[in-house]
Amino acid sequence: MELIDTHCHLGFEQLADDVEAVVARSIEAGVTGWITVGTDIQQNLKAVELADKFENMYAAVGIHPHDAKDVNSKMLTELRELAQSPKVVAIGETGLDFHYNFSEKSVQRRVFAAQLKIAAELNLPVIIHSREAFDDTIDILERHGAGVRKVVFHCFGGSAQQAKLILDKGFYISFTGVVTFKNAQTTRQAAEIVPLDRLMLETDCPYMSPEPMRKQKINEPALMIHTARYLADLKKMDFTAFCRDITVTSKAFFSLQEK
Ligand SMILES: [Zn+2]
Ligand SMILES: [Zn+2]
């Protein structure tokens, strides 16, 4: 069996000192590939370093909306250069977070648009972080995302109606362990309508362990197996067939076969 954790932060301090063991436990559980995702300059370098070190591990580089406030044009040039490293498979995470607003909205919009431009120029897919900013995210994608090849909304927590809009635009949707939470009825309704050729899974670890492991404070890729089982059941599908289908989707989205 093969599964890919399409969004993890193995460079974050909760996991970084122990990546070898984290990877070993992941493989043991059946999660055999990883996209480790950067959020700022330092984490981007870390993501590329880790991807270079481990087989079946790839990197995404981007500036998280929380960190948009610190960005200058020199950093965007550096990001563009780093994105051309052999194991970088996407730009991200980038997007808008109007829940926390750690960066001003106008700054978030500008830095998001700049990263869409880089993705279009380098022909890379984009991993979107969108929180309480759905309409603005779609708006910026429409105005600045013309040349962008593929887009995934990561850690999706929106409604079925929003999911439908994303699908209609040809974009992809990725779910975390949140979909297993008791109070996540809305997210489950969204998951039900996403076809497997547009659906991916992720941990977003070290955050948000899925049920029944929610008490494990530091999430890790091995635990994605619980989310996979849960969603296969939700979709009334054979577990092996479910894993096969979403792995095909993930590999195609990130062009992993070509790597
Ligand atoms: Zn995110
Ligand atoms: Zn993330």
PDB file of C-alpha atoms and ligand atoms in Angstrom:
ATOM      1  CA  MET A   1       0.000   0.000   0.000  1.00  0.00           C
ATOM      2  CA  GLU A   2       1.065   3.518  -0.759  1.00  0.00           C
ATOM      3  CA  LEU A   3      -0.178   6.800   0.686  1.00  0.00           C
ATOM      4  CA  ILE A   4       1.274  10.281   0.439  1.00  0.00           C
ATOM      5  CA  ASP A   5       1.010  12.867   3.190  1.00  0.00           C
ATOM      6  CA  THR A   6       0.648  15.830   0.842  1.00  0.00           C
ATOM      7  CA  HIS A   7       1.139  18.525   3.496  1.00  0.00           C
ATOM      8  CA  CYS A   8       3.342  18.112   6.547  1.00  0.00           C
ATOM      9  CA  HIS A   9       5.788  20.378   8.345  1.00  0.00           C
ATOM     10  CA  LEU A  10       8.643  18.023   9.164  1.00  0.00           C
ATOM     11  CA  GLY A  11      10.945  21.008   9.591  1.00  0.00           C
ATOM     12  CA  PHE A  12       8.939  22.442  12.499  1.00  0.00           C
ATOM     13  CA  GLU A  13      10.659  22.163  15.862  1.00  0.00           C
ATOM     14  CA  GLN A  14       8.181  19.583  17.238  1.00  0.00           C
ATOM     15  CA  LEU A  15       9.357  17.064  14.588  1.00  0.00           C
ATOM     16  CA  ALA A  16      12.663  18.298  13.161  1.00  0.00           C
ATOM     17  CA  ASP A  17      14.983  16.609  15.676  1.00  0.00           C
ATOM     18  CA  ASP A  18      13.397  13.246  15.119  1.00  0.00           C
ATOM     19  CA  VAL A  19      12.600  13.069  11.397  1.00  0.00           C
ATOM     20  CA  GLU A  20      14.303   9.694  10.845  1.00  0.00           C
ATOM     21  CA  ALA A  21      12.076   8.043  13.464  1.00  0.00           C
ATOM     22  CA  VAL A  22       8.984   9.936  12.247  1.00  0.00           C
ATOM     23  CA  VAL A  23       9.625   8.695   8.700  1.00  0.00           C
ATOM     24  CA  ALA A  24      10.228   5.125   9.900  1.00  0.00           C
ATOM     25  CA  ARG A  25       6.916   5.090  11.823  1.00  0.00           C
ATOM     26  CA  SER A  26       5.154   6.574   8.795  1.00  0.00           C
ATOM     27  CA  ILE A  27       6.422   3.852   6.455  1.00  0.00           C
ATOM     28  CA  GLU A  28       5.473   1.221   9.034  1.00  0.00           C
ATOM     29  CA  ALA A  29       1.903   2.620   9.048  1.00  0.00           C
ATOM     30  CA  GLY A  30       1.669   2.654   5.227  1.00  0.00           C
ATOM     31  CA  VAL A  31       2.255   6.353   4.583  1.00  0.00           C
ATOM     32  CA  THR A  32       5.247   6.134   2.267  1.00  0.00           C
ATOM     33  CA  GLY A  33       5.576   9.570   0.658  1.00  0.00           C
ATOM     34  CA  TRP A  34       5.653  13.133   1.993  1.00  0.00           C
ATOM     35  CA  ILE A  35       5.444  16.699   0.802  1.00  0.00           C
ATOM     36  CA  THR A  36       7.095  18.754   3.528  1.00  0.00           C
ATOM     37  CA  VAL A  37       5.921  22.331   3.360  1.00  0.00           C
ATOM     38  CA  GLY A  38       7.747  25.581   4.104  1.00  0.00           C
ATOM     39  CA  THR A  39       6.127  28.684   5.570  1.00  0.00           C
ATOM     40  CA  ASP A  40       8.951  31.235   5.717  1.00  0.00           C
ATOM     41  CA  ILE A  41      12.513  31.575   4.415  1.00  0.00           C
ATOM     42  CA  GLN A  42      14.039  29.444   7.152  1.00  0.00           C
ATOM     43  CA  GLN A  43      11.398  26.700   6.901  1.00  0.00           C
ATOM     44  CA  ASN A  44      11.690  26.677   3.111  1.00  0.00           C
ATOM     45  CA  LEU A  45      15.421  25.955   3.339  1.00  0.00           C
ATOM     46  CA  LYS A  46      14.688  23.268   5.905  1.00  0.00           C
ATOM     47  CA  ALA A  47      12.040  21.663   3.675  1.00  0.00           C
ATOM     48  CA  VAL A  48      14.427  21.466   0.717  1.00  0.00           C
ATOM     49  CA  GLU A  49      17.181  20.082   2.943  1.00  0.00           C
ATOM     50  CA  LEU A  50      14.884  17.324   4.256  1.00  0.00           C
ATOM     51  CA  ALA A  51      13.579  16.445   0.798  1.00  0.00           C
ATOM     52  CA  ASP A  52      17.148  16.105  -0.439  1.00  0.00           C
ATOM     53  CA  LYS A  53      17.874  13.712   2.385  1.00  0.00           C
ATOM     54  CA  PHE A  54      14.930  11.292   2.221  1.00  0.00           C
ATOM     55  CA  GLU A  55      13.668   9.143  -0.612  1.00  0.00           C
ATOM     56  CA  ASN A  56      10.023   9.805  -1.593  1.00  0.00           C
ATOM     57  CA  MET A  57      10.109  13.120   0.251  1.00  0.00           C
ATOM     58  CA  TYR A  58       9.507  16.338  -1.668  1.00  0.00           C
ATOM     59  CA  ALA A  59       9.314  19.990  -0.714  1.00  0.00           C
ATOM     60  CA  ALA A  60       6.947  22.892  -1.229  1.00  0.00           C
ATOM     61  CA  VAL A  61       8.309  26.397  -0.700  1.00  0.00           C
ATOM     62  CA  GLY A  62       6.254  29.470   0.033  1.00  0.00           C
ATOM     63  CA  ILE A  63       5.417  32.257   2.438  1.00  0.00           C
ATOM     64  CA  HIS A  64       2.508  31.609   4.787  1.00  0.00           C
ATOM     65  CA  PRO A  65       0.041  34.516   5.098  1.00  0.00           C
ATOM     66  CA  HIS A  66       1.050  34.816   8.772  1.00  0.00           C
ATOM     67  CA  ASP A  67       4.588  35.661   7.617  1.00  0.00           C
ATOM     68  CA  ALA A  68       3.624  37.888   4.674  1.00  0.00           C
ATOM     69  CA  LYS A  69       4.360  40.980   6.806  1.00  0.00           C
ATOM     70  CA  ASP A  70       8.090  40.183   6.783  1.00  0.00           C
ATOM     71  CA  VAL A  71       8.423  39.783   3.012  1.00  0.00           C
ATOM     72  CA  ASN A  72      10.466  42.043   0.766  1.00  0.00           C
ATOM     73  CA  SER A  73      11.282  41.720  -2.915  1.00  0.00           C
ATOM     74  CA  LYS A  74      14.710  40.184  -2.211  1.00  0.00           C
ATOM     75  CA  MET A  75      12.994  37.336  -0.327  1.00  0.00           C
ATOM     76  CA  LEU A  76      10.665  36.710  -3.252  1.00  0.00           C
ATOM     77  CA  THR A  77      13.667  36.497  -5.571  1.00  0.00           C
ATOM     78  CA  GLU A  78      15.276  33.998  -3.191  1.00  0.00           C
ATOM     79  CA  LEU A  79      12.036  32.020  -3.055  1.00  0.00           C
ATOM     80  CA  ARG A  80      11.938  31.868  -6.836  1.00  0.00           C
ATOM     81  CA  GLU A  81      15.493  30.530  -6.903  1.00  0.00           C
ATOM     82  CA  LEU A  82      14.902  27.959  -4.181  1.00  0.00           C
ATOM     83  CA  ALA A  83      11.761  26.786  -5.978  1.00  0.00           C
ATOM     84  CA  GLN A  84      13.958  25.578  -8.810  1.00  0.00           C
ATOM     85  CA  SER A  85      15.676  22.988  -6.591  1.00  0.00           C
ATOM     86  CA  PRO A  86      15.196  19.483  -8.013  1.00  0.00           C
ATOM     87  CA  LYS A  87      12.908  18.163  -5.274  1.00  0.00           C
ATOM     88  CA  VAL A  88      10.637  21.196  -4.990  1.00  0.00           C
ATOM     89  CA  VAL A  89       7.232  20.186  -6.364  1.00  0.00           C
ATOM     90  CA  ALA A  90       4.990  23.140  -5.454  1.00  0.00           C
ATOM     91  CA  ILE A  91       4.744  26.739  -4.306  1.00  0.00           C
ATOM     92  CA  GLY A  92       3.157  26.980  -0.872  1.00  0.00           C
ATOM     93  CA  GLU A  93       1.874  27.303   1.461  1.00  0.00           C
ATOM     94  CA  THR A  94       0.562  30.670   0.464  1.00  0.00           C
ATOM     95  CA  GLY A  95      -2.841  32.305   0.628  1.00  0.00           C
ATOM     96  CA  LEU A  96      -4.920  34.364   3.031  1.00  0.00           C
ATOM     97  CA  ASP A  97      -5.673  33.973   6.719  1.00  0.00           C
ATOM     98  CA  PHE A  98      -8.235  36.502   7.906  1.00  0.00           C
ATOM     99  CA  HIS A  99      -8.888  34.521  11.098  1.00  0.00           C
ATOM    100  CA  TYR A 100      -5.658  35.514  12.825  1.00  0.00           C
ATOM    101  CA  ASN A 101      -4.654  38.483  10.628  1.00  0.00           C
ATOM    102  CA  PHE A 102      -1.019  38.241  11.786  1.00  0.00           C
ATOM    103  CA  SER A 103      -0.228  40.198   8.617  1.00  0.00           C
ATOM    104  CA  GLU A 104      -2.332  43.049   7.282  1.00  0.00           C
ATOM    105  CA  LYS A 105      -4.916  41.988   4.720  1.00  0.00           C
ATOM    106  CA  SER A 106      -3.493  44.150   1.943  1.00  0.00           C
ATOM    107  CA  VAL A 107      -0.006  42.722   2.569  1.00  0.00           C
ATOM    108  CA  GLN A 108      -1.371  39.156   2.550  1.00  0.00           C
ATOM    109  CA  ARG A 109      -3.083  39.799  -0.789  1.00  0.00           C
ATOM    110  CA  ARG A 110       0.052  41.264  -2.369  1.00  0.00           C
ATOM    111  CA  VAL A 111       2.390  38.480  -1.202  1.00  0.00           C
ATOM    112  CA  PHE A 112      -0.112  35.806  -2.272  1.00  0.00           C
ATOM    113  CA  ALA A 113      -0.402  37.341  -5.755  1.00  0.00           C
ATOM    114  CA  ALA A 114       3.399  37.542  -6.053  1.00  0.00           C
ATOM    115  CA  GLN A 115       3.690  33.822  -5.288  1.00  0.00           C
ATOM    116  CA  LEU A 116       1.046  32.954  -7.887  1.00  0.00           C
ATOM    117  CA  LYS A 117       3.227  34.771 -10.395  1.00  0.00           C
ATOM    118  CA  ILE A 118       6.272  32.700  -9.402  1.00  0.00           C
ATOM    119  CA  ALA A 119       4.250  29.466  -9.663  1.00  0.00           C
ATOM    120  CA  ALA A 120       3.038  30.408 -13.143  1.00  0.00           C
ATOM    121  CA  GLU A 121       6.547  31.282 -14.296  1.00  0.00           C
ATOM    122  CA  LEU A 122       8.022  28.035 -12.982  1.00  0.00           C
ATOM    123  CA  ASN A 123       5.014  25.923 -13.981  1.00  0.00           C
ATOM    124  CA  LEU A 124       4.504  24.632 -10.429  1.00  0.00           C
ATOM    125  CA  PRO A 125       1.259  23.776  -8.632  1.00  0.00           C
ATOM    126  CA  VAL A 126       0.165  25.946  -5.687  1.00  0.00           C
ATOM    127  CA  ILE A 127      -0.807  24.900  -2.154  1.00  0.00           C
ATOM    128  CA  ILE A 128      -3.361  27.351  -0.810  1.00  0.00           C
ATOM    129  CA  HIS A 129      -3.991  28.176   2.830  1.00  0.00           C
ATOM    130  CA  SER A 130      -7.331  29.955   3.085  1.00  0.00           C
ATOM    131  CA  ARG A 131      -9.003  30.701   6.390  1.00  0.00           C
ATOM    132  CA  GLU A 132     -12.053  32.927   6.709  1.00  0.00           C
ATOM    133  CA  ALA A 133     -11.030  34.416   3.385  1.00  0.00           C
ATOM    134  CA  PHE A 134     -12.757  32.228   0.815  1.00  0.00           C
ATOM    135  CA  ASP A 135     -14.136  34.938  -1.492  1.00  0.00           C
ATOM    136  CA  ASP A 136     -10.912  36.942  -1.420  1.00  0.00           C
ATOM    137  CA  THR A 137      -8.850  33.827  -2.150  1.00  0.00           C
ATOM    138  CA  ILE A 138     -10.985  32.992  -5.185  1.00  0.00           C
ATOM    139  CA  ASP A 139     -10.844  36.617  -6.289  1.00  0.00           C
ATOM    140  CA  ILE A 140      -7.029  36.735  -6.198  1.00  0.00           C
ATOM    141  CA  LEU A 141      -6.779  33.377  -7.969  1.00  0.00           C
ATOM    142  CA  GLU A 142      -9.006  34.762 -10.690  1.00  0.00           C
ATOM    143  CA  ARG A 143      -7.098  37.995 -11.083  1.00  0.00           C
ATOM    144  CA  HIS A 144      -3.522  36.707 -10.644  1.00  0.00           C
ATOM    145  CA  GLY A 145      -3.682  32.941 -11.194  1.00  0.00           C
ATOM    146  CA  ALA A 146      -4.189  32.789 -14.938  1.00  0.00           C
ATOM    147  CA  GLY A 147      -0.929  30.979 -15.663  1.00  0.00           C
ATOM    148  CA  VAL A 148      -1.092  28.683 -12.653  1.00  0.00           C
ATOM    149  CA  ARG A 149      -1.350  25.047 -13.641  1.00  0.00           C
ATOM    150  CA  LYS A 150      -2.861  23.398 -10.562  1.00  0.00           C
ATOM    151  CA  VAL A 151      -4.258  24.593  -7.248  1.00  0.00           C
ATOM    152  CA  VAL A 152      -5.109  22.743  -4.045  1.00  0.00           C
ATOM    153  CA  PHE A 153      -7.019  24.177  -1.098  1.00  0.00           C
ATOM    154  CA  HIS A 154      -5.250  22.553   1.843  1.00  0.00           C
ATOM    155  CA  CYS A 155      -6.756  21.730   5.257  1.00  0.00           C
ATOM    156  CA  PHE A 156     -10.165  22.323   3.789  1.00  0.00           C
ATOM    157  CA  GLY A 157     -12.741  23.291   6.408  1.00  0.00           C
ATOM    158  CA  GLY A 158     -15.349  24.927   4.216  1.00  0.00           C
ATOM    159  CA  SER A 159     -18.848  23.935   3.158  1.00  0.00           C
ATOM    160  CA  ALA A 160     -20.024  21.606   0.383  1.00  0.00           C
ATOM    161  CA  GLN A 161     -21.097  24.717  -1.515  1.00  0.00           C
ATOM    162  CA  GLN A 162     -17.570  26.153  -1.357  1.00  0.00           C
ATOM    163  CA  ALA A 163     -16.114  22.763  -2.291  1.00  0.00           C
ATOM    164  CA  LYS A 164     -18.350  22.679  -5.350  1.00  0.00           C
ATOM    165  CA  LEU A 165     -17.150  26.125  -6.400  1.00  0.00           C
ATOM    166  CA  ILE A 166     -13.513  24.993  -6.044  1.00  0.00           C
ATOM    167  CA  LEU A 167     -14.185  21.853  -8.076  1.00  0.00           C
ATOM    168  CA  ASP A 168     -16.005  23.839 -10.772  1.00  0.00           C
ATOM    169  CA  LYS A 169     -12.875  25.920 -11.199  1.00  0.00           C
ATOM    170  CA  GLY A 170     -10.804  22.766 -11.749  1.00  0.00           C
ATOM    171  CA  PHE A 171      -9.002  23.010  -8.403  1.00  0.00           C
ATOM    172  CA  TYR A 172      -8.226  20.257  -5.875  1.00  0.00           C
ATOM    173  CA  ILE A 173      -9.147  19.845  -2.201  1.00  0.00           C
ATOM    174  CA  SER A 174      -7.078  18.336   0.592  1.00  0.00           C
ATOM    175  CA  PHE A 175      -8.410  17.167   3.961  1.00  0.00           C
ATOM    176  CA  THR A 176      -6.656  16.826   7.315  1.00  0.00           C
ATOM    177  CA  GLY A 177      -7.634  14.847  10.399  1.00  0.00           C
ATOM    178  CA  VAL A 178     -10.158  17.604  11.121  1.00  0.00           C
ATOM    179  CA  VAL A 179     -12.626  15.657   8.952  1.00  0.00           C
ATOM    180  CA  THR A 180     -12.638  12.943  11.669  1.00  0.00           C
ATOM    181  CA  PHE A 181     -13.573  15.363  14.471  1.00  0.00           C
ATOM    182  CA  LYS A 182     -17.028  14.961  16.004  1.00  0.00           C
ATOM    183  CA  ASN A 183     -17.987  18.583  15.338  1.00  0.00           C
ATOM    184  CA  ALA A 184     -16.791  18.590  11.711  1.00  0.00           C
ATOM    185  CA  GLN A 185     -20.145  17.825  10.107  1.00  0.00           C
ATOM    186  CA  THR A 186     -19.793  20.631   7.536  1.00  0.00           C
ATOM    187  CA  THR A 187     -16.338  19.435   6.465  1.00  0.00           C
ATOM    188  CA  ARG A 188     -17.674  15.868   6.123  1.00  0.00           C
ATOM    189  CA  GLN A 189     -20.502  17.069   3.892  1.00  0.00           C
ATOM    190  CA  ALA A 190     -17.881  18.758   1.719  1.00  0.00           C
ATOM    191  CA  ALA A 191     -15.706  15.615   1.631  1.00  0.00           C
ATOM    192  CA  GLU A 192     -18.666  13.582   0.438  1.00  0.00           C
ATOM    193  CA  ILE A 193     -18.955  15.541  -2.796  1.00  0.00           C
ATOM    194  CA  VAL A 194     -15.250  15.659  -3.720  1.00  0.00           C
ATOM    195  CA  PRO A 195     -14.405  12.955  -6.283  1.00  0.00           C
ATOM    196  CA  LEU A 196     -11.217  10.983  -5.661  1.00  0.00           C
ATOM    197  CA  ASP A 197      -9.509  12.392  -8.733  1.00  0.00           C
ATOM    198  CA  ARG A 198      -9.598  15.803  -6.984  1.00  0.00           C
ATOM    199  CA  LEU A 199      -9.096  14.703  -3.396  1.00  0.00           C
ATOM    200  CA  MET A 200      -5.885  14.487  -1.408  1.00  0.00           C
ATOM    201  CA  LEU A 201      -5.044  13.812   2.223  1.00  0.00           C
ATOM    202  CA  GLU A 202      -2.573  15.423   4.574  1.00  0.00           C
ATOM    203  CA  THR A 203      -1.718  15.631   8.244  1.00  0.00           C
ATOM    204  CA  ASP A 204      -0.646  19.308   8.424  1.00  0.00           C
ATOM    205  CA  CYS A 205       1.449  17.899  11.269  1.00  0.00           C
ATOM    206  CA  PRO A 206       2.620  18.706  13.899  1.00  0.00           C
ATOM    207  CA  TYR A 207      -0.943  20.019  14.304  1.00  0.00           C
ATOM    208  CA  MET A 208      -4.361  18.361  14.439  1.00  0.00           C
ATOM    209  CA  SER A 209      -4.034  14.660  15.160  1.00  0.00           C
ATOM    210  CA  PRO A 210      -7.039  12.752  13.796  1.00  0.00           C
ATOM    211  CA  GLU A 211      -9.490  10.717  15.842  1.00  0.00           C
ATOM    212  CA  PRO A 212      -8.981   8.311  17.590  1.00  0.00           C
ATOM    213  CA  MET A 213      -5.483   9.723  18.230  1.00  0.00           C
ATOM    214  CA  ARG A 214      -6.579  13.272  18.903  1.00  0.00           C
ATOM    215  CA  LYS A 215      -4.953  13.212  22.335  1.00  0.00           C
ATOM    216  CA  GLN A 216      -1.516  12.716  20.743  1.00  0.00           C
ATOM    217  CA  LYS A 217      -0.278  16.300  21.020  1.00  0.00           C
ATOM    218  CA  ILE A 218       2.239  16.151  18.200  1.00  0.00           C
ATOM    219  CA  ASN A 219       0.676  14.826  15.017  1.00  0.00           C
ATOM    220  CA  GLU A 220       2.878  12.982  12.508  1.00  0.00           C
ATOM    221  CA  PRO A 221       2.461  11.373   9.062  1.00  0.00           C
ATOM    222  CA  ALA A 222       1.880   7.850  10.460  1.00  0.00           C
ATOM    223  CA  LEU A 223      -1.445   9.049  11.877  1.00  0.00           C
ATOM    224  CA  MET A 224      -2.783   9.928   8.431  1.00  0.00           C
ATOM    225  CA  ILE A 225      -3.782   6.287   8.131  1.00  0.00           C
ATOM    226  CA  HIS A 226      -6.707   7.023  10.494  1.00  0.00           C
ATOM    227  CA  THR A 227      -7.945   9.863   8.292  1.00  0.00           C
ATOM    228  CA  ALA A 228      -7.662   7.617   5.229  1.00  0.00           C
ATOM    229  CA  ARG A 229      -9.683   4.840   6.884  1.00  0.00           C
ATOM    230  CA  TYR A 230     -12.281   7.317   8.047  1.00  0.00           C
ATOM    231  CA  LEU A 231     -12.756   8.858   4.593  1.00  0.00           C
ATOM    232  CA  ALA A 232     -12.834   5.481   2.835  1.00  0.00           C
ATOM    233  CA  ASP A 233     -15.670   4.502   5.200  1.00  0.00           C
ATOM    234  CA  LEU A 234     -17.439   7.826   4.656  1.00  0.00           C
ATOM    235  CA  LYS A 235     -17.315   7.250   0.914  1.00  0.00           C
ATOM    236  CA  LYS A 236     -18.340   3.588   1.404  1.00  0.00           C
ATOM    237  CA  MET A 237     -15.256   2.460  -0.472  1.00  0.00           C
ATOM    238  CA  ASP A 238     -12.860  -0.410  -0.149  1.00  0.00           C
ATOM    239  CA  PHE A 239      -9.871   0.955   1.807  1.00  0.00           C
ATOM    240  CA  THR A 240      -7.211  -0.336  -0.610  1.00  0.00           C
ATOM    241  CA  ALA A 241      -9.017   1.057  -3.638  1.00  0.00           C
ATOM    242  CA  PHE A 242      -9.478   4.407  -1.856  1.00  0.00           C
ATOM    243  CA  CYS A 243      -5.747   4.626  -1.049  1.00  0.00           C
ATOM    244  CA  ARG A 244      -4.797   3.650  -4.590  1.00  0.00           C
ATOM    245  CA  ASP A 245      -7.045   6.298  -6.133  1.00  0.00           C
ATOM    246  CA  ILE A 246      -5.976   9.218  -3.954  1.00  0.00           C
ATOM    247  CA  THR A 247      -2.316   8.266  -4.382  1.00  0.00           C
ATOM    248  CA  VAL A 248      -2.751   8.410  -8.164  1.00  0.00           C
ATOM    249  CA  THR A 249      -4.310  11.871  -7.712  1.00  0.00           C
ATOM    250  CA  SER A 250      -1.509  13.086  -5.425  1.00  0.00           C
ATOM    251  CA  LYS A 251       1.274  11.823  -7.714  1.00  0.00           C
ATOM    252  CA  ALA A 252      -0.324  13.432 -10.737  1.00  0.00           C
ATOM    253  CA  PHE A 253      -0.941  16.731  -8.938  1.00  0.00           C
ATOM    254  CA  PHE A 254       2.685  17.069  -7.832  1.00  0.00           C
ATOM    255  CA  SER A 255       4.085  15.352 -10.977  1.00  0.00           C
ATOM    256  CA  LEU A 256       5.954  12.878  -8.778  1.00  0.00           C
ATOM    257  CA  GLN A 257       6.332  10.295 -11.542  1.00  0.00           C
ATOM    258  CA  GLU A 258       8.495  12.728 -13.440  1.00  0.00           C
ATOM    259  CA  LYS A 259      10.828  13.238 -10.498  1.00  0.00           C
TER     260      LYS A 259
HETATM  261 ZN    ZN B   1      -2.122  26.038   6.266  1.00  0.00          ZN
HETATM  262 ZN    ZN B   2       0.484  23.804   6.825  1.00  0.00          ZN
END
